[in-house]
Amino acid sequence: MEYNEKGVSIVPSEFKKEIFEEARKDFRYEEYVRGCLNCGVCTGGCPPHRFFDFSPRIVLQNMKSKDPELIWTMMDEYIWACFQCFTCAMICPFLNSPGGIIAILREIAVRRGFESARKVLKPYSRVLLKLTAYGNQLSPDMIQPDFFPDWGPTIGYASTDLAVKRKAIPMPTLQVTNLAWDVAPETMKELYEIFDESGVFKIIESVDPSLYEIIQDIVDDVRSS
Amino acid sequence: MAENILVVGGGPAGLNAAVMLAELGVNVSLVERDSFLGGNPKKFKYKFLFPDMQPADNVIGELIKKAETGGNIKVYYSSEISDFKENGKKFDVTIKTADKNELKTFDSVIVSTGFEHFDPARDAKYSYQLFDDVIDIKDLERMMGEDNFVRPSNGQPPKNVAFILCVGSRDRHVGNQYCSRVCCTVSVKQAIELREHFPACEVYIFYMDIRTYGFFEDLYWKAMEEHDVQIVKGRIAEITSGPNNTVVCKGEDTLLRGPFEIPFDMVVLASGMEGGPQSSEISKKLGIGLDEHGFLKPENVTLSPFKSNRDGVFLAGACTGPKAISDSITEGAAAAMNAYTYAVKNK
Ligand SMILES: Cc1cc2nc3c(=O)[nH]c(=O)nc-3n(C[C@H](O)[C@H](O)[C@H](O)COP(=O)(O)OP(=O)(O)OC[C@H]3O[C@@H](n4cnc5c(N)ncnc54)[C@H](O)[C@@H]3O)c2cc1C
Ligand code: SF4
Ligand code: SF4
Ligand code: SF4
């Protein structure tokens, strides 16, 4: 992605510097990056460290190096290996937050529509749609075998006859399968304002333009109702 | 008439100050909170001292003997200062013993109230007190002093032992940012002693930096070259229970292996030194400064490390910060010299 056929980086160093400066200007940066003893406590407690070549100590050291090249190396796959559990921040003797740094770098990747962000966010497009267009997160009709392989063999049964199963829940529900809870149009309009103002819609447009279009159609409908 | 000088705290620093003053003919009152003299080395039965592994008794026992038999030194055991007032250039002090209060006037005062061992139970990641086989360097020192050198859980000799450095030091979580200075050397010394005692036992030291400063470095080299102690760079993130009655240390070997989980028969935590509750108490009672690390604050750390900010009150030993016995003894002598000069000048 960033190398030509001769193995030379084709990403200009100016651009890498810009990414680093963007991270450093984040209002959380000073709080997340302090001194570092290179002690490895963060990494010792980091769950993904056991499975991937990933280490919060390296994240923090790269950041402290102020070397845009080193920070750039993390922007592709590296930052997406983190679970955002913040164990590292809980146990670091310096009170650093490598997980927080990762959050800052991820936000940059998302804001700028980096390929790595698109790839990672793809499976979440249905959640993004429900959340931003309807103010819901997970609705019964999203329970489909393709999307929940981790549910194992029972997902097939769980995803059938949703309407009946929903009605059988012994407490008042919406009785529908496309929503988890009811959100009043007025509330939705306010939410759209927030998503507009905070740049959420813009981010979705840059990572997933077709999803953005679907969402905007719904937004327009609700706004004109 | 001879000068009267008060020494508070009968550890290595206070003992040496008292002994030197007595040799000058001063009447010394030595107030010790415990029922015995010798400070932490005596309390935890240190057996052999770094750097040269000489028996602790050569040093501590010797000082105690001099203080108890030298004349001129009145030792108040199980006692404390209950009242402290300035009286011109002198001090009116009430000494509270088990059965009475005694009011005395002193020409000058030496504070040598020492340190407390960091309590590792305060840092949950080490599971101290949760597992019998997780102990700390002072526990091990005492176990060795009592010739009871086995796994606490089952009384068997350990097959492998891990030392974990910087417990309670260099960690914002526990509020101690400073290095405790002696725990690297104590750990290396104990690692050697363990290897000598149990040649079949593997010994690991997990470190961030090995600070066997100055000549103490000799012990560190000896541990590697003559005793095959394994030195691994990485702080331990978690201690949990393992198979076959072991405790598992989890961490990152930052130089070689990456993530590791190693079961050990015994884990020894290198707990650091703290100013302890006595430092803030004595600071309030005597009106002398406390520093941001919780130790007593010298007037000038470089020029006069043995002087408090109050005229006539002097400091010696680990009450002003972590240090080895030799430094504590040196400071005891320096404080004695200064307290004596002050007393003579103001008589
Ligand atoms: C595990 C361990 C092993 C060590 N091994 C070595 C070694 O091998 N070699 C070496 O050089 N150093 C060693 N040290 C360092 C050594 O313990 C200290 O340098 C030394 O004890 C400091 O002497 P001190 O007199 O200043 O304080 P302490 O030994 O702490 O003595 C202070 C005394 O003051 C008394 N006291 C406190 N408050 C009051 C009060 N309010 N009123 C009256 N009395 C009071 C205490 O009861 C105590 O008796 C070791 C330290 C640790 C933690
Ligand atoms: S927040 Fe990320 S880096 Fe930190 S411990 Fe969790 S997974 Fe590891
Ligand atoms: S725990 Fe903190 S000090 Fe230690 S390596 Fe990680 S970031 Fe650095
Ligand atoms: S002496 Fe060693 S173990 Fe003790 S705090 Fe300093 S570096 Fe850590």
XYZ file of C-alpha atoms and ligand atoms in Angstrom:
649
model
C 0.000 0.000 0.000
C 2.718 2.508 0.825
C 5.680 1.079 -1.113
C 6.494 1.100 -4.793
C 7.806 -1.969 -6.667
C 11.332 -1.111 -5.529
C 10.278 -1.191 -1.896
C 10.598 2.575 -1.513
C 7.978 4.295 0.606
C 5.656 6.311 -1.586
C 4.019 8.128 1.296
C 5.711 11.508 1.518
C 7.423 12.174 4.811
C 5.589 15.494 5.017
C 2.312 13.596 5.212
C 3.602 11.343 7.973
C 4.691 14.410 9.880
C 1.220 15.873 9.500
C -0.330 12.732 10.987
C 2.013 12.886 13.946
C 1.291 16.585 14.513
C -2.420 15.884 14.401
C -2.026 13.282 17.137
C 0.179 15.536 19.210
C -2.266 18.404 19.072
C -5.084 16.245 20.411
C -6.281 17.643 23.723
C -5.742 14.272 25.419
C -2.164 13.809 24.256
C -0.395 15.399 27.246
C -2.424 13.331 29.666
C -1.791 10.058 27.833
C 1.926 10.376 27.121
C 4.200 11.040 30.092
C 7.523 9.443 30.930
C 8.056 5.753 30.187
C 10.261 3.239 31.978
C 10.110 0.733 29.144
C 9.057 -1.695 31.853
C 6.500 -3.680 29.863
C 3.824 -3.791 32.553
C 1.274 -2.463 30.051
C 2.220 -5.139 27.550
C 2.304 -7.864 30.175
C -1.322 -7.087 30.991
C -2.498 -6.490 27.409
C -4.843 -9.252 26.159
C -4.112 -9.000 22.397
C -0.362 -9.092 23.099
C -0.842 -12.808 23.633
C -2.219 -13.288 20.117
C -0.662 -10.693 17.859
C 2.627 -8.953 17.345
C 1.284 -5.971 19.244
C 2.582 -4.147 22.289
C 1.290 -1.028 24.065
C 4.850 -0.401 25.265
C 5.889 -0.041 21.620
C 2.910 2.265 21.001
C 4.034 4.536 23.809
C 7.709 4.365 22.896
C 6.944 5.162 19.257
C 4.940 8.153 20.394
C 7.706 9.363 22.694
C 10.259 8.999 19.909
C 8.432 11.806 18.036
C 9.553 10.034 14.882
C 6.767 10.373 12.291
C 8.076 7.280 10.478
C 7.596 5.089 13.536
C 4.130 6.463 14.189
C 3.186 5.926 10.575
C 4.073 2.227 10.808
C 1.263 1.811 13.323
C -1.461 3.469 11.266
C -2.222 0.512 9.063
C -2.887 -2.712 10.965
C -1.186 -2.110 14.286
C -3.672 0.253 15.907
C -6.581 -2.038 15.104
C -5.189 -4.928 17.177
C -6.066 -3.157 20.441
C -9.226 -4.234 22.342
C -9.603 -0.804 23.988
C -9.857 -2.506 27.368
C -7.523 0.073 29.009
C -5.802 -2.461 31.239
C -2.564 -0.753 30.183
C -3.765 2.595 31.504
C -4.854 0.979 34.775
C -1.439 -0.524 35.543
C 1.173 1.753 33.973
C 3.418 3.084 36.761
C 3.618 6.418 34.931
C -0.173 6.599 34.442
C 0.328 6.637 30.654
C -2.513 5.502 28.443
C -1.282 3.526 25.416
C -4.925 2.540 24.773
C -5.821 6.236 24.753
C -3.076 6.938 22.205
C -4.537 4.197 20.063
C -7.951 5.855 20.306
C -6.438 9.151 19.095
C -4.676 7.438 16.181
C -7.810 5.498 15.248
C -9.857 8.653 15.194
C -7.324 10.171 12.804
C -7.523 7.086 10.587
C -11.318 7.283 10.584
C -11.500 11.056 10.034
C -9.145 10.767 7.119
C -10.870 7.710 5.689
C -7.745 5.531 5.721
C -8.122 2.159 4.044
C -7.405 0.360 7.320
C -10.311 2.184 8.976
C -12.666 1.302 6.137
C -11.752 -2.366 6.316
C -12.214 -2.527 10.049
C -15.494 -0.604 10.095
C -17.105 -2.525 7.213
C -18.684 -5.228 9.429
C -20.149 -2.493 11.614
C -22.035 -0.736 8.806
C -25.373 -2.203 9.960
C -24.768 -0.997 13.487
C -23.753 2.434 12.201
C -26.932 2.593 10.128
C -29.202 1.670 13.026
C -27.422 4.019 15.348
C -27.215 7.127 13.215
C -30.456 6.778 11.227
C -32.783 5.301 13.879
C -31.167 5.978 17.229
C -31.136 2.235 17.882
C -28.138 -0.010 18.244
C -29.031 -3.664 17.777
C -32.494 -4.687 16.632
C -33.855 -8.251 16.414
C -33.679 -8.361 12.617
C -29.925 -7.871 12.769
C -29.532 -11.316 14.287
C -28.487 -13.223 11.159
C -26.124 -16.188 10.863
C -23.669 -14.352 8.582
C -23.045 -11.633 11.085
C -22.828 -13.647 14.262
C -20.605 -16.632 13.509
C -19.409 -16.486 17.112
C -22.876 -17.519 18.340
C -22.192 -21.031 17.076
C -24.770 -23.510 15.739
C -27.753 -22.015 17.623
C -27.666 -18.794 15.568
C -29.702 -20.522 12.810
C -32.589 -21.168 15.169
C -32.213 -17.829 16.945
C -32.605 -15.916 13.681
C -35.935 -17.479 12.609
C -39.519 -16.488 13.515
C -38.317 -13.263 15.026
C -41.731 -11.590 15.075
C -43.306 -14.399 17.095
C -40.372 -14.655 19.443
C -40.466 -10.953 20.023
C -44.165 -11.114 20.906
C -43.485 -13.996 23.285
C -41.204 -11.847 25.453
C -43.167 -11.553 28.731
C -42.933 -7.776 29.007
C -44.061 -4.884 26.852
C -41.886 -4.559 23.731
C -42.324 -2.637 20.532
C -43.660 -5.836 18.922
C -41.580 -5.073 15.846
C -38.311 -6.577 14.694
C -36.627 -3.655 12.970
C -36.298 -1.559 16.099
C -35.205 -2.298 19.653
C -36.871 0.744 21.118
C -38.969 3.620 19.867
C -37.291 6.941 19.213
C -39.564 9.937 18.661
C -39.001 11.883 15.398
C -38.181 14.997 17.440
C -35.448 13.126 19.267
C -34.117 11.752 15.999
C -33.942 15.267 14.563
C -31.936 16.393 17.566
C -29.625 13.416 17.165
C -29.064 14.312 13.495
C -28.104 17.823 14.616
C -25.550 16.350 16.980
C -24.155 14.023 14.311
C -23.917 16.952 11.910
C -22.274 19.309 14.367
C -19.811 16.774 15.731
C -18.770 15.617 12.270
C -20.043 12.041 12.646
C -21.891 12.154 9.318
C -18.797 13.524 7.627
C -16.698 10.686 9.019
C -19.182 8.099 7.746
C -19.122 9.757 4.352
C -15.367 9.413 4.165
C -15.140 5.787 5.334
C -18.249 4.377 3.655
C -19.845 6.629 0.997
C -22.604 4.175 0.029
C -23.659 3.699 3.650
C -23.649 7.467 3.979
C -26.121 7.765 1.106
C -28.548 5.263 2.630
C -28.372 7.084 5.961
C -28.915 10.488 4.372
C -32.045 9.254 2.546
C -33.557 8.252 5.880
C -32.396 11.477 7.519
C -34.042 13.528 4.778
C -37.303 11.566 5.177
C -37.430 12.080 8.928
C -36.437 15.730 8.710
C -39.187 16.492 6.216
C -41.855 14.580 8.150
C 28.810 20.498 83.085
C 28.493 18.115 80.155
C 26.215 18.786 77.224
C 22.837 17.040 76.988
C 21.813 15.762 73.570
C 18.684 13.850 72.589
C 18.755 11.143 69.903
C 15.359 9.935 68.638
C 15.478 6.469 67.041
C 17.936 3.670 67.820
C 18.707 2.224 64.376
C 22.194 2.207 62.832
C 22.183 6.007 62.358
C 20.955 6.907 65.846
C 23.163 4.296 67.496
C 26.313 5.605 65.862
C 25.398 9.208 66.694
C 24.803 8.261 70.338
C 28.028 6.261 70.606
C 30.157 9.045 69.113
C 28.588 11.713 71.332
C 29.119 9.562 74.404
C 32.789 9.230 73.468
C 32.968 13.039 73.513
C 31.623 12.977 77.061
C 28.134 14.142 76.169
C 25.151 12.923 78.205
C 23.003 11.206 75.592
C 19.342 10.297 75.925
C 18.427 7.730 73.272
C 14.666 7.376 72.808
C 13.571 4.217 70.983
C 9.980 3.340 70.197
C 10.652 -0.424 70.150
C 11.641 -2.557 73.109
C 15.055 -3.209 71.527
C 17.794 -1.285 69.734
C 19.100 -1.870 66.211
C 16.297 -0.535 63.989
C 15.110 -2.366 60.921
C 18.190 -4.619 60.583
C 17.476 -5.995 64.067
C 13.698 -6.114 63.713
C 13.878 -8.173 60.522
C 16.893 -10.187 61.686
C 19.143 -9.304 58.728
C 21.770 -12.048 58.771
C 24.439 -11.089 56.220
C 24.880 -7.552 54.932
C 25.689 -6.353 51.480
C 28.175 -5.399 50.078
C 30.630 -7.882 51.640
C 28.219 -10.428 53.182
C 29.608 -9.843 56.652
C 27.387 -11.018 59.521
C 24.956 -8.241 60.482
C 25.943 -8.828 64.079
C 29.437 -7.448 63.340
C 27.816 -4.106 62.658
C 24.487 -3.889 64.443
C 25.397 -6.092 67.396
C 28.594 -4.123 67.855
C 26.793 -0.749 67.886
C 24.140 -1.997 70.300
C 26.780 -3.331 72.664
C 28.598 0.005 72.679
C 25.382 1.947 73.250
C 24.208 -0.300 76.072
C 27.501 -0.641 77.919
C 29.403 2.537 77.039
C 28.039 4.664 79.919
C 26.841 8.220 79.310
C 23.955 6.875 77.189
C 20.570 6.601 78.839
C 18.404 4.385 76.645
C 14.637 4.826 76.889
C 13.056 1.682 75.417
C 9.424 1.541 74.236
C 9.344 5.305 74.517
C 8.510 8.387 72.516
C 8.617 12.172 72.576
C 5.265 13.398 73.885
C 6.041 17.112 74.092
C 8.641 19.340 72.472
C 9.192 23.050 73.225
C 11.858 25.568 72.358
C 13.530 27.154 75.397
C 15.882 29.864 74.134
C 18.507 27.969 72.177
C 17.619 24.783 74.056
C 14.698 22.370 73.983
C 12.338 21.195 76.739
C 11.305 17.679 75.914
C 8.902 15.268 77.600
C 9.894 11.625 77.132
C 6.996 9.249 77.578
C 8.000 5.760 78.703
C 5.732 2.818 79.506
C 5.209 3.931 83.103
C 6.107 7.625 83.395
C 6.723 10.996 81.738
C 10.142 12.569 82.144
C 10.840 16.237 81.370
C 14.400 17.070 80.310
C 16.205 20.021 78.745
C 18.529 19.342 75.788
C 21.148 21.464 74.049
C 20.414 19.884 70.668
C 18.508 17.021 69.060
C 19.232 14.337 66.459
C 16.307 12.722 64.646
C 17.096 9.245 63.265
C 13.650 7.676 63.045
C 14.453 5.681 59.922
C 12.090 4.155 57.359
C 9.238 1.685 57.031
C 9.132 -1.162 54.516
C 6.570 -0.600 51.784
C 3.607 -2.927 52.380
C 3.246 -4.857 49.080
C -0.415 -5.612 49.861
C -1.044 -2.017 48.818
C -0.367 -2.973 45.178
C -2.958 -5.555 44.163
C -1.070 -6.825 41.121
C 1.418 -8.699 43.293
C -1.126 -10.825 45.189
C 0.885 -10.492 48.412
C -1.016 -12.068 51.320
C -3.194 -13.872 48.777
C -0.636 -16.608 48.096
C 1.612 -17.940 50.864
C 4.528 -18.299 48.467
C 4.565 -14.613 47.549
C 6.814 -12.930 50.131
C 9.012 -9.857 50.125
C 12.707 -9.159 50.743
C 12.216 -8.297 54.410
C 10.251 -11.543 54.949
C 13.027 -13.489 53.230
C 15.669 -11.642 55.245
C 13.845 -12.677 58.426
C 13.327 -16.264 57.198
C 17.045 -16.547 56.498
C 17.835 -14.919 59.839
C 15.703 -17.571 61.527
C 17.223 -20.380 59.413
C 13.806 -21.140 58.076
C 14.598 -21.040 54.407
C 11.729 -22.960 52.726
C 8.471 -22.464 50.836
C 5.908 -21.038 53.257
C 3.083 -23.047 51.652
C 4.499 -26.536 52.220
C 7.877 -26.313 53.957
C 9.657 -27.784 50.905
C 12.764 -26.320 49.258
C 11.775 -24.242 46.198
C 12.685 -25.454 42.685
C 12.570 -21.971 41.211
C 12.259 -18.476 42.667
C 11.494 -15.100 41.075
C 12.616 -11.748 42.449
C 10.539 -8.784 41.316
C 12.240 -5.422 41.608
C 10.796 -1.956 42.246
C 7.772 -3.081 44.269
C 6.298 0.068 45.794
C 8.963 2.246 44.180
C 9.001 4.116 40.875
C 5.251 3.793 40.512
C 2.734 6.635 40.506
C -0.059 4.234 41.450
C 1.307 3.717 44.935
C 2.418 7.333 45.204
C 6.152 6.604 45.277
C 8.033 7.960 42.342
C 11.498 7.590 43.826
C 13.939 4.687 43.675
C 14.535 2.947 47.016
C 18.222 2.451 46.229
C 18.960 -0.662 48.274
C 16.408 -3.176 46.976
C 18.353 -4.077 43.815
C 21.410 -4.921 45.875
C 19.391 -6.703 48.573
C 17.711 -8.825 45.872
C 20.969 -9.718 44.166
C 22.466 -10.585 47.538
C 19.504 -12.777 48.449
C 19.559 -14.424 45.004
C 23.159 -15.450 45.652
C 22.262 -16.710 49.111
C 19.373 -18.750 47.677
C 21.614 -20.308 45.015
C 24.214 -21.161 47.656
C 21.595 -22.695 49.923
C 19.695 -24.574 47.184
C 22.118 -25.168 44.270
C 19.356 -26.940 42.315
C 17.006 -23.974 42.569
C 16.704 -21.663 39.554
C 16.629 -17.983 40.432
C 15.230 -15.233 38.191
C 15.336 -11.489 38.715
C 12.793 -9.368 36.824
C 14.020 -5.809 36.510
C 13.541 -2.477 34.772
C 16.982 -1.187 35.675
C 19.508 -2.877 37.919
C 20.717 -0.183 40.291
C 23.544 -1.840 42.159
C 25.295 1.495 42.267
C 29.030 1.968 42.861
C 30.841 -1.083 44.179
C 27.554 -2.924 44.770
C 27.822 -3.765 41.057
C 30.339 -6.476 42.053
C 27.510 -8.483 43.631
C 25.428 -8.180 40.461
C 28.235 -9.509 38.279
C 28.903 -12.260 40.794
C 25.229 -13.281 40.734
C 25.389 -13.726 36.958
C 28.869 -15.192 36.591
C 29.251 -17.390 39.635
C 25.660 -18.213 40.504
C 23.916 -18.291 37.144
C 21.076 -16.061 38.281
C 18.762 -15.308 35.331
C 18.260 -11.581 34.791
C 15.139 -10.747 32.742
C 14.126 -7.221 31.703
C 10.455 -6.580 32.305
C 8.172 -5.590 35.146
C 5.567 -8.123 36.264
C 2.007 -7.133 35.373
C 0.177 -9.786 37.369
C 0.742 -12.685 39.762
C -1.850 -15.409 39.757
C -2.182 -19.020 40.875
C -0.626 -21.742 38.744
C -0.673 -25.550 38.437
C 0.837 -27.804 41.141
C 0.793 -25.213 43.887
C 2.806 -22.642 41.954
C 2.349 -18.914 41.429
C 2.444 -17.615 37.868
C 4.210 -14.383 36.974
C 2.849 -12.680 33.871
C 4.748 -10.001 32.056
C 6.654 -8.902 29.013
C 10.279 -9.832 28.505
C 11.055 -6.578 26.715
C 14.348 -7.788 25.245
C 13.991 -11.463 24.337
C 10.842 -13.477 24.727
C 7.963 -11.030 24.528
C 4.979 -12.173 26.588
C 5.614 -14.766 29.256
C 3.756 -16.627 31.961
C 6.143 -18.547 34.171
C 5.097 -20.658 37.168
C 7.337 -20.276 40.225
C 7.525 -22.053 43.561
C 8.234 -18.776 45.290
C 8.119 -15.084 44.431
C 10.115 -12.484 46.374
C 8.998 -8.866 46.037
C 11.696 -6.216 46.372
C 9.604 -3.854 48.487
C 11.020 -0.390 48.791
C 11.498 2.046 51.657
C 9.019 4.681 52.823
C 9.205 7.543 55.288
C 6.435 5.806 57.208
C 3.958 7.388 59.612
C 6.800 8.305 61.982
C 8.236 10.866 59.536
C 5.104 12.995 59.354
C 4.492 12.561 63.099
C 7.963 13.693 64.077
C 7.831 16.492 61.487
C 4.708 17.858 63.158
C 5.881 17.316 66.693
C 9.289 18.925 66.228
C 8.228 21.489 63.636
C 10.672 20.267 60.984
C 10.049 19.943 57.242
C 8.672 16.927 55.389
C 9.516 16.484 51.708
C 7.223 15.528 48.829
C 8.328 11.874 49.072
C 7.192 11.519 52.665
C 10.682 11.647 54.216
C 12.155 14.357 56.454
C 13.515 17.303 54.516
C 17.097 18.496 54.976
C 17.758 22.220 55.007
C 19.932 21.804 51.906
C 20.115 18.324 50.341
C 23.641 18.844 49.078
C 25.322 21.262 51.451
C 23.840 20.098 54.757
C 21.925 16.836 54.326
C 22.193 16.220 58.098
C 20.493 19.492 59.155
C 16.771 20.100 59.504
C 15.258 23.488 58.762
C 15.094 24.119 62.512
C 18.205 25.338 64.324
C 19.491 22.779 66.784
C 17.619 19.796 65.242
C 19.732 17.472 63.081
C 18.894 14.510 60.844
C 20.600 11.179 60.219
C 19.948 7.972 58.317
C 17.029 6.687 56.290
C 14.598 9.240 57.743
C 15.770 11.611 54.976
C 15.540 9.054 52.180
C 16.457 5.478 51.215
C 20.054 4.580 51.905
C 22.410 1.779 52.915
C 23.661 1.127 56.441
C 27.113 2.582 55.727
C 25.528 5.893 54.657
C 23.256 5.874 57.700
C 26.228 5.340 59.982
C 28.190 8.099 58.249
C 25.285 10.486 58.659
C 24.973 9.511 62.323
C 28.546 10.703 62.803
C 27.977 13.892 60.791
C 24.839 14.737 62.755
C 26.686 14.023 66.031
C 29.443 16.462 65.049
C 26.908 19.154 64.177
C 24.721 18.603 67.220
C 27.803 18.758 69.434
C 29.050 21.988 67.834
C 25.628 23.569 68.268
C 25.458 22.477 71.904
C 28.928 23.764 72.764
C 28.343 27.114 71.026
C 25.098 27.782 72.830
C 25.969 26.677 76.321
C 15.220 -5.757 53.202
C 16.344 -4.800 53.415
C 17.648 -5.280 53.567
C 18.704 -4.397 53.768
N 19.961 -4.914 53.812
C 21.003 -4.042 53.914
C 22.362 -4.525 53.879
O 22.603 -5.744 53.724
N 23.373 -3.609 53.945
C 23.126 -2.257 54.054
O 24.064 -1.471 54.088
N 21.856 -1.785 54.127
C 20.805 -2.636 54.049
N 19.529 -2.134 54.089
C 19.311 -0.705 54.416
C 19.233 -0.501 55.951
O 18.135 -1.226 56.455
C 19.090 0.967 56.288
O 20.130 1.694 55.716
C 19.171 1.229 57.789
O 18.277 0.404 58.490
C 18.843 2.689 58.084
O 19.125 2.948 59.427
P 18.364 4.047 60.276
O 18.947 4.045 61.618
O 18.377 5.332 59.539
O 16.828 3.602 60.301
P 16.085 2.319 60.906
O 16.869 1.094 60.751
O 14.743 2.366 60.290
O 15.943 2.642 62.455
C 15.093 3.656 62.912
C 14.798 3.442 64.378
O 14.035 4.528 64.860
C 12.966 4.054 65.650
N 11.888 5.037 65.609
C 11.104 5.374 64.548
N 10.235 6.330 64.886
C 10.448 6.621 66.180
C 9.867 7.544 67.100
N 8.889 8.362 66.704
N 10.347 7.579 68.360
C 11.338 6.766 68.749
N 11.935 5.883 67.924
C 11.503 5.801 66.662
C 12.605 2.742 64.998
O 11.900 1.907 65.892
C 13.980 2.200 64.641
O 14.547 1.486 65.702
C 18.466 -2.993 53.856
C 17.170 -2.512 53.723
C 16.120 -3.379 53.461
C 14.770 -2.805 53.221
S -6.359 -0.854 25.797
Fe -5.427 -1.843 24.017
S -3.231 -1.619 24.353
Fe -4.219 -1.231 26.327
S -4.224 -3.230 27.377
Fe -6.203 -3.039 26.306
S -5.852 -4.007 24.346
Fe -3.823 -3.615 25.191
S 3.609 0.379 31.616
Fe 3.869 2.589 31.226
S 6.013 2.950 31.769
Fe 5.810 0.750 31.505
S 6.341 0.367 29.353
Fe 4.119 0.637 29.450
S 3.783 2.792 29.014
Fe 5.958 2.580 29.551
S 17.019 -0.029 43.997
Fe 16.409 -1.255 42.247
S 14.593 -2.379 42.956
Fe 14.897 -0.675 44.354
S 13.598 0.919 43.525
Fe 15.671 1.279 42.732
S 15.706 0.226 40.761
Fe 13.906 -0.532 41.874
